[in-house]
Amino acid sequence: MEKFVITGGKPLHGEVTISGAKNAAVGILPATILAADVCVIENLPDISDVAVSLKILSTLGASIKMLNRNTYEIDTTHLNSTNVPDDLSRQMRASYYFLGALLSRFGKAQVAMPGGCNLGPRPIDQHLKVFSALGAEDSVDYGMITVRTKQELTGAHIFFDKVSVGATMNGMLSAVMAQGQTILENCAKEPHVVDLANFLNMCGADVRGAGTDVIKVRGVEKMHGCTYSIIPDQIEAGTYMIAAAATGGDVVINNIIPTHLEAISAKLMESGAHVVDGDDGREFFMRVSCENRPRAVNIKTLPYPGFPTDLQQPMMALLATAEGNSFIMENIFENRFNHVPELAKMGASISISSRTATVEGVEKLYGAPLCASDLRAGAALVIAALAAEGESTISQIHFIDRGYEFLEQKLRALGADIM
Ligand code: UD1
């Protein structure tokens, strides 16, 4: 069983380069199905969710060539199946994007109920609402979701009941080749929503408004391949920013888009860290340093541009040793506090009431045997272990491999003692 062994207490120093965005990659890879042609996707992070997405494409009949570690040529001209094998769909949440993409191109799709992190109930009613509005029927039997349509999909006006990243992206995927115009309202505005829209437009789609509440999709008859480079991962960047501050370090984070990081930058500055963004003429960077013990801050997770739920857990690791009491309200997922009992093993003082965690900052955390329960809980434990005194072991790191490219190597290059 693989695990990390981290000896904490060493401030991180140096430079780190951010990889391609996981949540954009896992939407864009299924979207290559719509091109029915050759696409070259660059800046794909080398993480297990991408490997699973590529495996699914390959089992559907796509021909895939690795051009280098982060660039793949994907030819979806001759697909021979619309059924995603259930063992693969259950390995990640994003397998639901294959429903929208396959339905759009072939009028049918079958995918097992998606897996992914256990953060409480994660319904997909808003995804099914779009498919049905466009004219498809769905059924869910024995954990298998089937969507199919007898006629061509037809554009519709859909108002989402909830702001959902997945449903917004599936809305675009399923509407790009429908007849007429689709209007999606109350959309998610995350950077990966915009990245998917940009990719679809490069393939000949007509998607407007991504990044705002209303997205308009005018159906096109046919799409084609393109070469596309995925945006940098805002959550990976945020994780290194928090790690720099939590260890009292000084880190330059390269290959970022500063506007994607405004919520996390603001909270880190409020807690006493120095955060400066810049442009070296080639790419943007962010420099984060912190000399003193962080101050307590309050956090409410919200859809973009609010504070991202994916950074709530890493931020709690930093606030565990802040001066004063922090209140952290998790508004997106019902149960995203699985990391709290692990932080408590290290000496953190955190109590949970419904969706709010009260973090009473302690002076120090101490190394302990820890277990990652999900992807971002794993990132939180890594940060806590880097800041703590003594040795920690973190098991179940396969969760962390789902979303962080070369975490161990990148941290080691920053001076961390991680094996
Ligand atoms: C995506 C991200 C995940 C991130 C989350 C919120 C991917 C692969 N994953 O997850 O990393 O934490 O956005 O930024 O991109 N909901 C419904 N019905 C639906 C869909 C969602 O009630 O049909 C609810 C969810 O239970 C949750 C909220 O809406 O409470 C937001 O979920 P959503 O934005 O859809 O998250 P995911 O797409 O699953």
XYZ file of C-alpha atoms and ligand atoms in Angstrom:
458
model
C 0.000 0.000 0.000
C 1.568 3.283 -1.084
C 1.885 6.096 1.397
C 3.679 9.388 1.925
C 6.098 9.815 4.793
C 6.523 13.519 5.577
C 8.834 15.080 8.137
C 7.392 18.521 8.733
C 8.605 21.836 10.007
C 10.573 22.899 6.919
C 9.399 26.105 5.200
C 8.878 25.591 1.442
C 11.188 27.673 -0.749
C 11.674 27.920 -4.501
C 9.567 27.671 -7.631
C 6.868 25.288 -8.764
C 5.094 25.033 -12.117
C 1.381 24.343 -12.237
C 0.022 21.564 -14.465
C -3.071 21.500 -16.664
C -6.458 21.720 -14.960
C -7.953 18.374 -13.950
C -11.551 19.562 -14.114
C -11.065 21.038 -17.594
C -9.220 17.948 -18.865
C -11.932 15.527 -17.727
C -14.529 17.577 -19.648
C -12.480 18.203 -22.778
C -11.423 14.563 -23.254
C -15.038 13.308 -23.598
C -15.739 16.384 -25.770
C -13.271 15.074 -28.391
C -16.024 12.537 -29.235
C -18.038 15.399 -30.749
C -15.287 16.274 -33.217
C -15.429 12.828 -34.897
C -11.949 13.694 -36.075
C -8.380 14.063 -34.795
C -7.793 16.363 -31.803
C -4.435 17.129 -30.221
C -4.805 17.995 -26.545
C -1.837 19.682 -24.888
C -1.069 20.386 -21.232
C -2.998 17.324 -20.008
C -1.988 16.648 -16.405
C -0.461 13.218 -15.802
C -2.998 12.178 -13.144
C -5.175 9.129 -12.715
C -8.494 10.824 -13.662
C -6.962 11.694 -17.045
C -5.658 8.139 -17.445
C -9.172 6.787 -16.755
C -10.723 9.246 -19.255
C -8.234 8.164 -21.934
C -8.938 4.502 -21.153
C -12.678 5.102 -21.563
C -12.121 6.810 -24.935
C -9.985 3.896 -26.031
C -12.611 1.280 -25.026
C -15.187 3.267 -27.033
C -12.970 2.804 -30.109
C -10.920 6.019 -30.195
C -7.362 5.745 -31.430
C -4.971 7.428 -29.016
C -1.316 8.356 -29.451
C 0.857 9.865 -26.742
C 2.972 12.610 -28.361
C 4.685 13.491 -25.099
C 3.870 13.090 -21.404
C 1.267 15.878 -21.485
C 0.130 15.828 -25.131
C -2.144 13.250 -26.724
C -3.521 12.844 -30.236
C -7.045 11.458 -30.055
C -8.888 10.251 -33.139
C -12.597 9.721 -32.456
C -13.594 9.209 -36.118
C -14.460 5.522 -35.734
C -16.075 4.871 -32.379
C -17.802 1.515 -32.007
C -19.592 1.709 -28.675
C -21.763 4.076 -26.642
C -21.467 2.079 -23.411
C -18.838 3.200 -20.922
C -17.549 0.152 -18.987
C -18.905 0.419 -15.459
C -15.624 -0.358 -13.677
C -14.124 2.724 -15.383
C -17.118 5.051 -14.856
C -17.182 4.268 -11.173
C -13.566 5.374 -10.773
C -14.312 9.074 -11.186
C -17.082 11.616 -10.967
C -16.422 13.096 -14.397
C -17.550 9.980 -16.270
C -20.931 11.763 -16.478
C -19.509 13.905 -19.321
C -19.531 10.818 -21.549
C -23.348 10.845 -21.255
C -23.624 14.330 -22.807
C -20.957 13.775 -25.465
C -22.169 10.322 -26.625
C -25.826 11.385 -26.562
C -24.979 14.410 -28.677
C -23.116 12.446 -31.349
C -24.932 9.084 -31.368
C -28.320 9.761 -29.735
C -27.614 7.277 -26.947
C -25.241 6.544 -24.093
C -24.895 4.271 -21.120
C -22.711 5.106 -18.121
C -22.655 3.649 -14.615
C -23.517 5.999 -11.746
C -20.333 8.111 -11.508
C -17.865 7.546 -8.664
C -15.429 10.122 -7.313
C -14.947 11.577 -3.862
C -17.478 10.785 -1.161
C -18.694 14.248 -0.176
C -22.281 13.287 0.723
C -25.116 12.867 -1.782
C -24.112 13.992 -5.288
C -27.273 13.777 -7.444
C -27.223 14.260 -11.233
C -30.835 15.430 -11.623
C -29.732 18.704 -13.286
C -27.756 16.785 -15.929
C -30.807 14.631 -16.683
C -32.983 17.765 -16.771
C -30.929 19.092 -19.713
C -30.990 15.803 -21.625
C -34.751 15.547 -21.195
C -35.341 19.186 -22.229
C -33.415 18.480 -25.448
C -35.711 15.512 -26.158
C -33.873 12.480 -24.700
C -35.318 9.868 -22.367
C -33.367 8.529 -19.428
C -33.579 5.565 -17.123
C -31.538 4.571 -14.103
C -31.508 0.814 -13.413
C -29.179 -1.096 -11.129
C -26.805 1.855 -11.013
C -26.633 2.215 -14.824
C -27.800 5.457 -16.435
C -29.112 5.166 -19.989
C -30.037 8.162 -22.115
C -31.376 7.906 -25.650
C -33.355 9.838 -28.206
C -35.263 8.596 -31.241
C -35.252 11.952 -33.047
C -32.600 14.615 -33.358
C -31.998 16.555 -30.132
C -33.757 19.936 -30.254
C -32.598 23.172 -28.604
C -34.427 24.219 -25.433
C -34.483 26.839 -22.672
C -33.232 25.404 -19.387
C -33.009 27.124 -16.003
C -30.818 25.127 -13.608
C -32.289 24.743 -10.110
C -28.756 24.648 -8.704
C -25.482 26.088 -9.908
C -23.673 22.949 -11.063
C -20.339 22.708 -12.835
C -21.083 19.233 -14.175
C -24.617 20.023 -15.385
C -23.465 23.257 -17.066
C -20.697 21.411 -18.917
C -23.016 18.536 -19.840
C -25.533 21.140 -21.057
C -22.977 22.497 -23.517
C -21.821 19.013 -24.575
C -25.333 17.812 -25.326
C -26.558 21.011 -27.032
C -23.706 21.757 -29.468
C -25.188 19.688 -32.308
C -28.881 19.954 -31.353
C -31.296 21.612 -33.777
C -31.694 25.325 -33.089
C -30.697 27.311 -30.037
C -30.306 26.177 -26.426
C -30.282 28.701 -23.604
C -28.788 27.552 -20.296
C -29.526 29.829 -17.325
C -28.093 29.903 -13.787
C -24.869 28.356 -15.095
C -21.638 27.642 -13.239
C -18.900 30.152 -14.145
C -15.765 28.198 -13.185
C -12.666 28.567 -15.406
C -13.057 24.967 -16.600
C -16.567 25.769 -17.912
C -15.012 28.508 -20.049
C -12.166 26.202 -21.119
C -14.617 23.572 -22.356
C -16.595 26.223 -24.263
C -13.377 27.473 -25.889
C -12.446 23.933 -26.912
C -15.922 23.289 -28.373
C -15.763 26.555 -30.342
C -12.312 25.619 -31.705
C -13.982 22.430 -32.975
C -16.628 24.448 -34.837
C -19.350 24.797 -32.162
C -21.206 28.049 -31.492
C -21.205 28.526 -27.702
C -21.499 32.047 -26.269
C -21.573 33.425 -22.755
C -19.518 30.779 -20.906
C -18.205 32.396 -17.727
C -21.509 34.237 -17.185
C -24.865 33.039 -15.791
C -26.354 32.527 -19.258
C -24.853 30.365 -21.985
C -26.345 30.301 -25.477
C -25.566 27.380 -27.743
C -26.569 27.442 -31.388
C -26.512 23.893 -32.732
C -24.144 23.184 -35.639
C -24.410 20.266 -38.046
C -20.883 19.014 -37.777
C -17.767 19.619 -35.742
C -14.097 18.976 -36.501
C -10.787 18.364 -34.752
C -8.375 20.988 -33.430
C -5.248 21.438 -31.337
C -6.019 22.745 -27.874
C -4.007 23.496 -24.757
C -5.691 23.102 -21.363
C -5.634 25.980 -18.837
C -3.502 25.727 -15.674
C -5.131 24.123 -12.639
C -6.501 26.772 -10.293
C -6.922 24.272 -7.431
C -3.396 22.896 -7.734
C -2.080 26.494 -7.723
C -4.201 27.313 -4.653
C -2.896 24.217 -2.882
C 0.750 25.312 -3.327
C -0.150 28.867 -2.277
C -1.635 27.545 0.957
C 1.288 25.151 1.504
C 3.752 28.047 1.115
C 1.899 30.127 3.717
C 1.238 27.237 6.122
C 4.933 26.307 6.286
C 6.094 29.930 6.670
C 7.836 29.627 3.300
C 8.364 31.722 0.195
C 7.280 30.128 -3.082
C 6.910 31.366 -6.649
C 4.094 29.540 -8.410
C 4.527 29.629 -12.180
C 2.031 29.109 -15.006
C -1.099 30.445 -13.337
C -3.977 32.745 -14.310
C -4.128 35.351 -11.489
C -7.862 36.152 -11.921
C -8.687 32.487 -11.248
C -6.974 32.791 -7.855
C -8.534 35.980 -6.506
C -10.658 34.346 -3.788
C -7.753 32.348 -2.361
C -5.291 35.257 -2.673
C -7.703 37.517 -0.752
C -8.110 35.015 2.099
C -4.380 34.321 2.344
C -3.650 38.056 2.536
C -6.359 38.455 5.196
C -4.575 35.747 7.189
C -1.313 37.710 7.018
C 0.504 36.155 4.037
C 2.159 38.257 1.321
C 0.685 37.456 -2.067
C 1.979 39.165 -5.192
C 1.240 38.279 -8.789
C 3.446 39.161 -11.719
C 4.300 38.497 -15.326
C 7.802 37.499 -16.372
C 7.052 38.237 -20.030
C 6.405 34.559 -20.766
C 3.805 33.574 -18.194
C 2.058 34.796 -15.063
C 3.299 33.819 -11.628
C 2.210 34.230 -8.024
C 4.608 34.649 -5.106
C 3.366 33.671 -1.669
C 5.292 34.074 1.559
C 4.447 34.248 5.238
C 6.796 35.112 8.099
C 4.450 35.032 11.064
C 1.841 32.723 12.471
C -1.297 33.090 10.286
C -4.327 34.974 11.643
C -7.775 33.347 11.841
C -10.138 34.106 8.931
C -13.705 33.074 8.128
C -14.499 31.211 4.928
C -17.728 30.455 3.059
C -17.444 28.188 0.060
C -19.392 29.386 -2.975
C -19.573 28.764 -6.720
C -16.903 30.667 -8.716
C -15.816 33.437 -8.285
C -16.435 32.680 -4.599
C -14.054 30.690 -2.430
C -13.780 27.210 -4.029
C -15.006 24.225 -2.058
C -11.985 22.308 -3.382
C -9.677 24.568 -1.349
C -11.761 24.512 1.840
C -9.973 21.421 3.155
C -6.405 22.629 2.376
C -7.245 26.035 3.886
C -8.474 24.391 7.080
C -5.049 22.774 7.459
C -3.497 26.257 7.475
C -6.113 27.720 9.833
C -5.576 24.846 12.303
C -2.481 26.718 13.531
C -3.776 30.295 13.063
C -4.053 32.767 15.896
C -7.725 32.897 16.930
C -10.915 31.116 15.884
C -11.888 30.625 12.234
C -15.380 29.701 11.036
C -15.555 27.683 7.840
C -18.933 27.218 6.189
C -19.175 24.552 3.497
C -22.078 25.554 1.248
C -21.507 23.300 -1.768
C -21.260 19.736 -0.424
C -23.035 18.245 2.584
C -20.157 16.210 3.890
C -16.798 17.708 3.076
C -15.263 17.458 6.547
C -13.758 13.948 6.363
C -10.303 15.407 6.975
C -11.267 16.853 10.378
C -10.742 13.695 12.516
C -7.327 13.274 10.859
C -6.302 16.867 11.651
C -7.479 16.243 15.231
C -4.963 13.362 15.475
C -2.269 15.989 14.870
C -3.509 18.180 17.729
C -5.939 20.437 15.824
C -8.989 21.677 17.705
C -11.947 21.671 15.319
C -15.646 21.175 16.010
C -18.357 20.669 13.406
C -21.945 21.771 13.639
C -23.989 21.051 10.531
C -22.160 22.771 7.659
C -19.852 24.926 9.794
C -16.477 23.996 11.222
C -15.109 26.074 14.083
C -11.327 25.960 14.067
C -9.661 27.029 17.307
C -6.116 27.712 16.206
C -3.428 25.813 18.144
C 0.231 26.784 18.229
C 1.503 23.670 16.579
C 0.446 20.437 14.883
C 2.362 17.207 15.533
C 3.117 14.395 13.080
C 0.745 11.407 13.180
C -0.345 8.378 11.117
C -3.029 9.762 8.774
C -5.388 8.465 6.131
C -6.626 10.415 3.071
C -10.374 9.931 2.624
C -10.706 11.890 -0.632
C -8.655 13.974 -3.047
C -8.691 17.381 -1.349
C -8.726 15.875 2.146
C -5.462 14.244 1.070
C -4.070 17.625 -0.013
C -5.098 19.106 3.347
C -3.268 16.353 5.228
C -0.136 16.858 3.134
C -0.154 20.578 3.997
C -0.763 19.876 7.684
C 2.056 17.304 7.712
C 4.470 19.738 6.006
C 3.728 22.355 8.663
C 3.701 19.970 11.640
C 6.526 19.038 13.965
C 7.744 15.467 13.459
C 6.879 12.649 11.091
C 3.489 11.887 9.541
C 2.501 9.011 7.292
C -0.405 9.467 4.899
C -2.065 6.352 3.500
C -4.629 5.991 0.667
C -2.636 8.396 -1.501
C -4.300 7.018 -4.633
C -6.956 9.688 -3.896
C -4.273 12.380 -4.172
C -2.977 10.887 -7.449
C -6.414 11.575 -8.961
C -5.725 15.304 -9.033
C -2.087 16.300 -8.420
C 0.625 15.702 -11.013
C 3.928 14.743 -9.378
C 2.973 16.174 -5.991
C 5.846 14.404 -4.263
C 8.489 15.560 -6.752
C 7.198 19.137 -6.855
C 7.203 19.378 -3.046
C 10.655 17.817 -2.797
C 11.973 20.450 -5.223
C 10.605 23.072 -2.796
C 12.634 21.553 0.021
C 9.986 19.333 1.609
C 11.035 16.124 3.302
C 8.550 13.759 1.629
C 9.066 10.152 0.616
C -17.286 19.722 -9.820
C -15.823 19.393 -9.664
C -15.444 19.310 -8.186
C -15.864 20.561 -7.435
C -17.336 20.898 -7.718
C -17.750 22.235 -7.148
C -15.362 18.121 -11.648
C -15.088 16.803 -12.248
N -15.557 18.143 -10.329
O -18.024 18.636 -9.261
O -14.024 19.170 -8.103
O -15.726 20.348 -6.051
O -17.565 20.947 -9.139
O -16.943 23.255 -7.659
O -15.366 19.137 -12.311
N -26.006 19.062 -7.667
C -27.311 18.667 -7.688
N -27.794 18.104 -8.837
C -27.033 17.944 -9.948
C -25.678 18.344 -9.900
C -25.199 18.900 -8.746
O -28.048 18.801 -6.714
O -27.520 17.430 -10.954
C -25.457 19.666 -6.427
C -24.278 18.881 -5.835
O -24.731 17.837 -5.003
C -23.541 19.967 -5.078
C -23.744 21.207 -5.968
O -24.883 20.920 -6.783
O -24.180 20.194 -3.852
C -22.576 21.542 -6.860
O -22.173 20.378 -7.554
P -21.454 20.440 -8.980
O -21.021 21.835 -9.263
O -22.315 19.751 -9.957
O -20.181 19.561 -8.687
P -19.556 18.450 -9.594
O -19.794 18.786 -11.047
O -19.942 17.121 -9.094
